[in-house]
mmCIF file of C-alpha atoms in Angstrom:
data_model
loop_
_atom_site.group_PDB
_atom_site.id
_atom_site.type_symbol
_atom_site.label_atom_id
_atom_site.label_comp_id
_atom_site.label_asym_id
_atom_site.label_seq_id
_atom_site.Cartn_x
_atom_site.Cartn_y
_atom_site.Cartn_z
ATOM 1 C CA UNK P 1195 -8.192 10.431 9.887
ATOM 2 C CA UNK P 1196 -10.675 7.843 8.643
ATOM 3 C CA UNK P 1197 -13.774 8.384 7.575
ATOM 4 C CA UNK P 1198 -17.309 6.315 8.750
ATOM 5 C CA UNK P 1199 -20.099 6.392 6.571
ATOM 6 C CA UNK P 1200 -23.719 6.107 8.270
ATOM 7 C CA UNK P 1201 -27.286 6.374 6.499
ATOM 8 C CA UNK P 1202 -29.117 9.293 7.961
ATOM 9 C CA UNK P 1203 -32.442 7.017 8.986
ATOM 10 C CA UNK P 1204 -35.696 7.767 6.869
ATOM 11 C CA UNK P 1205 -38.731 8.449 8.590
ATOM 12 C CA UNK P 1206 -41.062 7.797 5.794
ATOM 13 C CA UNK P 1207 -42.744 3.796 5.879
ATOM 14 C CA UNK P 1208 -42.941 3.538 1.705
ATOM 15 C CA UNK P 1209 -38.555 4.252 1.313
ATOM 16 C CA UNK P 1210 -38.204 1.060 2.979
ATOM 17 C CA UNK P 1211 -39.656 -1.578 0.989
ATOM 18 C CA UNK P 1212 -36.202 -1.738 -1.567
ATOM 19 C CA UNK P 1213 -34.412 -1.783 2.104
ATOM 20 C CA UNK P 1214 -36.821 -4.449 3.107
ATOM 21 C CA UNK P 1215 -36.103 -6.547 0.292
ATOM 22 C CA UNK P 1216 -32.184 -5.953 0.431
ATOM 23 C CA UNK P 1217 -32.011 -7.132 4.064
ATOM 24 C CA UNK P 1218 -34.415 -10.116 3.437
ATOM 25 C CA UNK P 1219 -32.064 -11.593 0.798
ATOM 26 C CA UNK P 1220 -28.848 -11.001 3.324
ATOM 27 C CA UNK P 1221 -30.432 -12.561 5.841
ATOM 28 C CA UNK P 1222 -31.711 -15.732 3.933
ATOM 29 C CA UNK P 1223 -28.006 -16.454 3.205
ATOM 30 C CA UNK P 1224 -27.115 -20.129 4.210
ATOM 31 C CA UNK P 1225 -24.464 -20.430 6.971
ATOM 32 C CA UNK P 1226 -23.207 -23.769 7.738
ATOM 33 C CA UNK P 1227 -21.386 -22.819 10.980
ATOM 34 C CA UNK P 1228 -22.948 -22.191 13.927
ATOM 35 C CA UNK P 1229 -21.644 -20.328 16.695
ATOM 36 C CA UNK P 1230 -23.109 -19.328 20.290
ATOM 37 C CA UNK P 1231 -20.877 -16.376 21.317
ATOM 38 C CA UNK P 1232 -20.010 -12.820 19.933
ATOM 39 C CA UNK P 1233 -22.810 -10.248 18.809
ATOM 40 C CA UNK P 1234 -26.111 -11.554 18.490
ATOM 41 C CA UNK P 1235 -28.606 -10.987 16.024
ATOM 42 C CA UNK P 1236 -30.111 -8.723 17.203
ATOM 43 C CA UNK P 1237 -27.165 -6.528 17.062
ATOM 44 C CA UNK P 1238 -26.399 -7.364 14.068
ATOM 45 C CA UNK P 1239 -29.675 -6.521 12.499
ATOM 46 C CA UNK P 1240 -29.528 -3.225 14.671
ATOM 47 C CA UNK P 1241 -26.181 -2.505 13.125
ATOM 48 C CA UNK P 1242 -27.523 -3.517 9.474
ATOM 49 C CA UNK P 1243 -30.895 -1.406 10.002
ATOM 50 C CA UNK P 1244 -28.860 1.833 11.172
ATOM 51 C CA UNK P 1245 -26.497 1.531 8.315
ATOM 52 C CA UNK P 1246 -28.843 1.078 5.344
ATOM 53 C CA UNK P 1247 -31.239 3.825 7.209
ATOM 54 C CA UNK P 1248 -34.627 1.690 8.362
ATOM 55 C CA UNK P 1249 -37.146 3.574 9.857
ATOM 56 C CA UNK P 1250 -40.738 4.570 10.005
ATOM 57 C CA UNK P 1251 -43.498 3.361 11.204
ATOM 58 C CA UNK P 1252 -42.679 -0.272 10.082
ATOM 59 C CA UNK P 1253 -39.593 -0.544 11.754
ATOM 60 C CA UNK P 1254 -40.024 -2.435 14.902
ATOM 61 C CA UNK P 1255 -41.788 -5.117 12.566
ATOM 62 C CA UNK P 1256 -39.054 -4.837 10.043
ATOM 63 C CA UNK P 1257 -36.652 -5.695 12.784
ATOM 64 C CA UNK P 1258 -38.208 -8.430 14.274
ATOM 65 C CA UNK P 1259 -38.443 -10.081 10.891
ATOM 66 C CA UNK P 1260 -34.596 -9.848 10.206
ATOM 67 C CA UNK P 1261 -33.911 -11.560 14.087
ATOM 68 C CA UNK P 1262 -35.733 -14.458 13.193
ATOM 69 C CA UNK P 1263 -34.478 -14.866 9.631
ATOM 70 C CA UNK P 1264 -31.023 -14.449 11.209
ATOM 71 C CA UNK P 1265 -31.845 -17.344 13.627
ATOM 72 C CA UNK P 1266 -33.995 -19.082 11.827
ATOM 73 C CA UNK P 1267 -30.153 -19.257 9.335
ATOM 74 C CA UNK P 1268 -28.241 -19.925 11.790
ATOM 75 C CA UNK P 1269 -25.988 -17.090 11.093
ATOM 76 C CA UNK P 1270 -22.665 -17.978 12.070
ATOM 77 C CA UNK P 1271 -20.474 -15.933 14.834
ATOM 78 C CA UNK P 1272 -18.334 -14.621 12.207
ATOM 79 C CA UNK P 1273 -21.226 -13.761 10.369
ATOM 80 C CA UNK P 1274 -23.189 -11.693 12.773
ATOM 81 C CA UNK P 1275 -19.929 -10.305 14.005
ATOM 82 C CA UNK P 1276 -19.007 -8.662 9.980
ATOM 83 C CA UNK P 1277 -22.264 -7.252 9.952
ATOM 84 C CA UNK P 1278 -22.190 -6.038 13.823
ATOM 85 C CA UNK P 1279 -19.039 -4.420 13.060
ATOM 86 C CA UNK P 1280 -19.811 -3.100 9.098
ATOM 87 C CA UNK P 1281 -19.477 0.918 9.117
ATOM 88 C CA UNK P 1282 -20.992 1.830 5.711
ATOM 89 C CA UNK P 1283 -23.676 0.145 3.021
ATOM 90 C CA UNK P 1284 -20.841 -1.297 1.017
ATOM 91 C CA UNK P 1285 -19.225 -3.167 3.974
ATOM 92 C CA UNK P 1286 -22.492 -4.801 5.188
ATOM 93 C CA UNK P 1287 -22.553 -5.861 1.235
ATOM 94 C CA UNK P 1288 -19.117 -7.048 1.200
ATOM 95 C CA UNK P 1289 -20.243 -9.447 4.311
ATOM 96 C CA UNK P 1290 -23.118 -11.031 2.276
ATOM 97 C CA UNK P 1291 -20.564 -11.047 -0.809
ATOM 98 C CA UNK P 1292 -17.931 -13.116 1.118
ATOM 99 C CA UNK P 1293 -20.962 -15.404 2.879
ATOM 100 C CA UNK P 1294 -21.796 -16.296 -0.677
ATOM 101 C CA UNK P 1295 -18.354 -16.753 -2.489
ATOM 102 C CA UNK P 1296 -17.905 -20.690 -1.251
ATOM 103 C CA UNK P 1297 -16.019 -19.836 1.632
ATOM 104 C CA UNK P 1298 -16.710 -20.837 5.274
ATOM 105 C CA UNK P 1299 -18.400 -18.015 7.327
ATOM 106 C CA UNK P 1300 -15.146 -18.264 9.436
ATOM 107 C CA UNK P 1301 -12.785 -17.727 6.078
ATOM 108 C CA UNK P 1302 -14.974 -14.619 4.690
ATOM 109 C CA UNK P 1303 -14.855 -12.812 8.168
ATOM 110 C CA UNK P 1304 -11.546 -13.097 8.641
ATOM 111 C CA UNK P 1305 -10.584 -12.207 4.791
ATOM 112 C CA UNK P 1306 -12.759 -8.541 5.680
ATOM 113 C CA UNK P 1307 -11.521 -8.005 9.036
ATOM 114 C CA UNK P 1308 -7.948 -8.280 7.480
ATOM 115 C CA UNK P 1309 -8.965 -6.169 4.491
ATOM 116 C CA UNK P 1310 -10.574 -3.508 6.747
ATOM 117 C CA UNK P 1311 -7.552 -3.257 8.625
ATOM 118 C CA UNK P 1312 -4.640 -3.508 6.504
ATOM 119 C CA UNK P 1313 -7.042 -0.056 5.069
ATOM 120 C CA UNK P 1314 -6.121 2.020 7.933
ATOM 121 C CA UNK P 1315 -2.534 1.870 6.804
ATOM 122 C CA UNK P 1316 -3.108 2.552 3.430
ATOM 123 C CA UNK P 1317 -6.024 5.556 4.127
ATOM 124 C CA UNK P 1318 -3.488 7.413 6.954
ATOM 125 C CA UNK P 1319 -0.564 7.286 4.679
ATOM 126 C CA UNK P 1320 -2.416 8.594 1.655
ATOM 127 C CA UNK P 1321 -3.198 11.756 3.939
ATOM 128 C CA UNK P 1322 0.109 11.985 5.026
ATOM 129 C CA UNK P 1323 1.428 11.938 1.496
ATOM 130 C CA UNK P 1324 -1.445 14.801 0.870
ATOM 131 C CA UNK P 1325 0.537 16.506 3.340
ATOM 132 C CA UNK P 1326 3.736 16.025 2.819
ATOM 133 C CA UNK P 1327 3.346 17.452 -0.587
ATOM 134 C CA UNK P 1328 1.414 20.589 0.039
ATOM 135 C CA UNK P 1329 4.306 21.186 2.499
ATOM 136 C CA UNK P 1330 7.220 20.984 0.252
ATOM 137 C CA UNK P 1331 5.152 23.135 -2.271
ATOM 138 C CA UNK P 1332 5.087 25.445 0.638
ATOM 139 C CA UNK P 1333 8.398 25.110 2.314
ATOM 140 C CA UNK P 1334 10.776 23.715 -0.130
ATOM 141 C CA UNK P 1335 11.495 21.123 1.652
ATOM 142 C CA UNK P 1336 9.951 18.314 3.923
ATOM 143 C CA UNK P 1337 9.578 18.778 7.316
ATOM 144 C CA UNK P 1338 13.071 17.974 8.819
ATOM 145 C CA UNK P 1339 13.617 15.431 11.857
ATOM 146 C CA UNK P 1340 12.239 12.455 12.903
ATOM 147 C CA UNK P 1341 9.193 10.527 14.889
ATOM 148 C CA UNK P 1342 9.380 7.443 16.543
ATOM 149 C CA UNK P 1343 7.083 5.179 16.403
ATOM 150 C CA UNK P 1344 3.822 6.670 17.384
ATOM 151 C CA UNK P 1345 2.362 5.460 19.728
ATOM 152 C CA UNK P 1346 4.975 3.875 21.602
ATOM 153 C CA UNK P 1347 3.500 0.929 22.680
ATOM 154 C CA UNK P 1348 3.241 -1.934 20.433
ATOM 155 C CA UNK P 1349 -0.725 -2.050 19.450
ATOM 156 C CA UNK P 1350 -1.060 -5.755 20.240
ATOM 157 C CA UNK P 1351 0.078 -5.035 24.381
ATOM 158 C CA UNK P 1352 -3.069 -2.937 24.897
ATOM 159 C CA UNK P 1353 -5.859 -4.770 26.290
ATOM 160 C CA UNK P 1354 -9.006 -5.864 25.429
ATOM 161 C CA UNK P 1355 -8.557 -4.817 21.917
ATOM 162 C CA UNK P 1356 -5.292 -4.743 21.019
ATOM 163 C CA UNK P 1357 -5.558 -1.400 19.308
ATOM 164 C CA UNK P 1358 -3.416 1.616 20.053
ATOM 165 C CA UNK P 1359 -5.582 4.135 21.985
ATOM 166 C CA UNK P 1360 -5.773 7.875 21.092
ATOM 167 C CA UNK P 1361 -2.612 9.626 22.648
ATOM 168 C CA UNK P 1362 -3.001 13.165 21.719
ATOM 169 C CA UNK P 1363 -0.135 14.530 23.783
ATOM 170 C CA UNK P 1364 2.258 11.789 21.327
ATOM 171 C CA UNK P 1365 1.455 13.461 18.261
ATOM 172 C CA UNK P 1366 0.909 17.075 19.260
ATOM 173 C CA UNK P 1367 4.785 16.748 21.398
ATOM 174 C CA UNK P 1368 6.620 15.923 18.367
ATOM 175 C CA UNK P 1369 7.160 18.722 15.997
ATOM 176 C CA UNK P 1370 7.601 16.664 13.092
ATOM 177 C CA UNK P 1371 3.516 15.601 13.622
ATOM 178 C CA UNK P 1372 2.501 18.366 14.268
ATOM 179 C CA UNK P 1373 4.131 20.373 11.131
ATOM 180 C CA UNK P 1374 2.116 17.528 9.270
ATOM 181 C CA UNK P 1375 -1.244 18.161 10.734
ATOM 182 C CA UNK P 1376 -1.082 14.594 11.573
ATOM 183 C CA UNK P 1377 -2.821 12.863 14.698
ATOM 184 C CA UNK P 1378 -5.043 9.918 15.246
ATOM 185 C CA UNK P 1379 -8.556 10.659 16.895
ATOM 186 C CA UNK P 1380 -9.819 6.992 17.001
ATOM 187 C CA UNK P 1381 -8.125 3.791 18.411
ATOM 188 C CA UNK P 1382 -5.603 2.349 15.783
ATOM 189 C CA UNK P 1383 -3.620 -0.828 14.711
ATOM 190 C CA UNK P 1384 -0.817 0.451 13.083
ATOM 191 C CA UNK P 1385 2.022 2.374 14.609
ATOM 192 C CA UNK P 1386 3.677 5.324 12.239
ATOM 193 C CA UNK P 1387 6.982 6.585 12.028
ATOM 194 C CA UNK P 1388 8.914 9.848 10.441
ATOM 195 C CA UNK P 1389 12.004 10.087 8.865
ATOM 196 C CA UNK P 1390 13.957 13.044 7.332
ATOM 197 C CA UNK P 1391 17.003 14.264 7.703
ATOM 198 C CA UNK P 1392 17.812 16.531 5.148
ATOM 199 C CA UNK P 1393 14.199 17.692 3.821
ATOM 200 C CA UNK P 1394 15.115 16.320 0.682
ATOM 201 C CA UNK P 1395 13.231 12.723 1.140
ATOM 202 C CA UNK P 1396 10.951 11.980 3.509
ATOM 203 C CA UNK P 1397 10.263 8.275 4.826
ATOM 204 C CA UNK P 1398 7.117 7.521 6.637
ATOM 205 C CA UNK P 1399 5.952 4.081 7.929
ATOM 206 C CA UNK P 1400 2.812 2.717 9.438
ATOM 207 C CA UNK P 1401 3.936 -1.125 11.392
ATOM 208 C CA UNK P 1402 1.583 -3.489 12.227
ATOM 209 C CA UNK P 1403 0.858 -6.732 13.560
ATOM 210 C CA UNK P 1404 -2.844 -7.205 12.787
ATOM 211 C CA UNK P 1405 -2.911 -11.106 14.174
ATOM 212 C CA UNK P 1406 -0.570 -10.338 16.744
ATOM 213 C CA UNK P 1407 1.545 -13.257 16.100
ATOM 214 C CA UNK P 1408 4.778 -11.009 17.158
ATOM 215 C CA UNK P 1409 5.053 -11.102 13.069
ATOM 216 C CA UNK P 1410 4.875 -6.989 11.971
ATOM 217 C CA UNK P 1411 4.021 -6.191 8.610
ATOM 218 C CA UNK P 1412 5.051 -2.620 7.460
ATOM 219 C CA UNK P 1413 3.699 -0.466 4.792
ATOM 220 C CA UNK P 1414 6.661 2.354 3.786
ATOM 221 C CA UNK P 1415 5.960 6.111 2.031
ATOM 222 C CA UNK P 1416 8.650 7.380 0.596
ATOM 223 C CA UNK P 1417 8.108 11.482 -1.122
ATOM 224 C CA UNK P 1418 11.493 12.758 -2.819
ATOM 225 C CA UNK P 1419 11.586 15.574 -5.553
ATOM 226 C CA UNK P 1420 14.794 15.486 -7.355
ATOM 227 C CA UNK P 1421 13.913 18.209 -9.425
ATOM 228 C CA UNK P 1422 11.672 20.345 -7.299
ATOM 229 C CA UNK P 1423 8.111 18.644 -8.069
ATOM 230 C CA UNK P 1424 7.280 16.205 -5.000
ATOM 231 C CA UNK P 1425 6.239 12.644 -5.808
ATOM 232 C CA UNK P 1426 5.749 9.772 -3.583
ATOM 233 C CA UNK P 1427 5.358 6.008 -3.479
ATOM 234 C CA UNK P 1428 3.871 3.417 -1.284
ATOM 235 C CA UNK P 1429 5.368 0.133 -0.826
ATOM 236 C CA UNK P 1430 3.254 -2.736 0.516
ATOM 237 C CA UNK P 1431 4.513 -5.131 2.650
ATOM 238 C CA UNK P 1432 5.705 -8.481 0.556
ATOM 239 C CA UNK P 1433 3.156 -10.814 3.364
ATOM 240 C CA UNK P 1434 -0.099 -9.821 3.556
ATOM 241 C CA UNK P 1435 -0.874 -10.158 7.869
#
């Protein structure tokens, strides 16, 4: 249900230079900790070059320039790691935002790992609202019945990840699902849950535990229409994971 944003890559050697310049000034950020593990530059520079579309005749240059600046910096684990993993212009942005902000490299990693994850909750149940409304409008009613959690397994017991993997036969077996249109296609950290029994209000929650310290957090959608127009709510769990 989520949606990953990549730059098509440009062929032509001129639409890089604004590129050029972005990527010189991300890479010439200071980063006091040093780590020896995780991605290395070079991936992360791979990962930073594919996102903001480098190509062209210039690009093998381009790219060896970035992997020295990057360990010429220092860039820290963390560091290389946000940019490694960044999916879309504005996250590889948001990793030289947090580098910059006075933080430790450590501290604004882990701030938008836990920001890009608690957004799979929030994204899933804003489709499942979508969906819960266009079926009342059809139906008069929510679907009626209820889904367990889904998947079964606790996210945190898979292994090496600890992310839920895809189990179409979960959603697609439960009717309540599949009257939804509702099914994960990639690995996930949150668990999701259906609850109606009378088609009158429908409770849906996605359960996490995103540091797996045994500590869930849980993010609740709740759709009722009293008098015949459907309306829903999200509440946010009081501890942010």
């Amino acid at each position: 249900m989520r949606t990953m944003i990549i730059a098509s890559s440009v062929a032509d050697e001129g639409s890089v230079t604004w590129r050029s310049a972005f990527l010189a000034a991300l890479l010439a950020v200071p980063v006091a900790l040093t780590g020896c593990g995780g991605p290395s530059c070079e991936d992360a520079v791979d990962n930073a070059m594919k996102v903001y579309g480098f190509g062209g005749a210039s690009y093998g240059s381009q790219r060896a320039s970035a992997i020295k600046k990057c360990k010429d910096n220092s860039w820290s684990e963390p560091l290389r790691a946000c940019v490694k993993n960044a999916s879309s212009r504005n996250a590889v942005d948001e990793c030289e935002r947090l580098a910059t902000k006075g933080k430790s490299s450590v501290e604004a990693y882990d701030d938008y790992m836990k920001k890009s994850k608690r957004s799979e909750a929030e994204l899933n149940l804003n489709a499942l609202q979508k969906s819960l409304k266009v079926t009342f409008i059809e139906n008069a009613e929510f679907p009626r019945g209820t889904a367990p959690l889904t998947p079964a397994t606790p996210c945190c017991e898979h292994s090496p990840d600890r992310k839920c993997p895809v189990s179409v036969s979960e959603w697609a077996d439960n009717p309540v699902w599949s009257a939804l249109d509702f099914e994960l296609v990639e690995p996930s950290l949150f668990q999701y849950s259906y609850e109606s029994t009378d088609g009158k209000v429908a409770i849906v929650k996605a359960v996490g535990d995103l540091d797996c310290d045994t500590t869930t957090s849980e993010y609740v959608l709740r759709c009722e229409a009293p008098d015949g127009n459907p309306s829903c709510t999200v509440t946010k769990p009081d501890r942010a994971d």
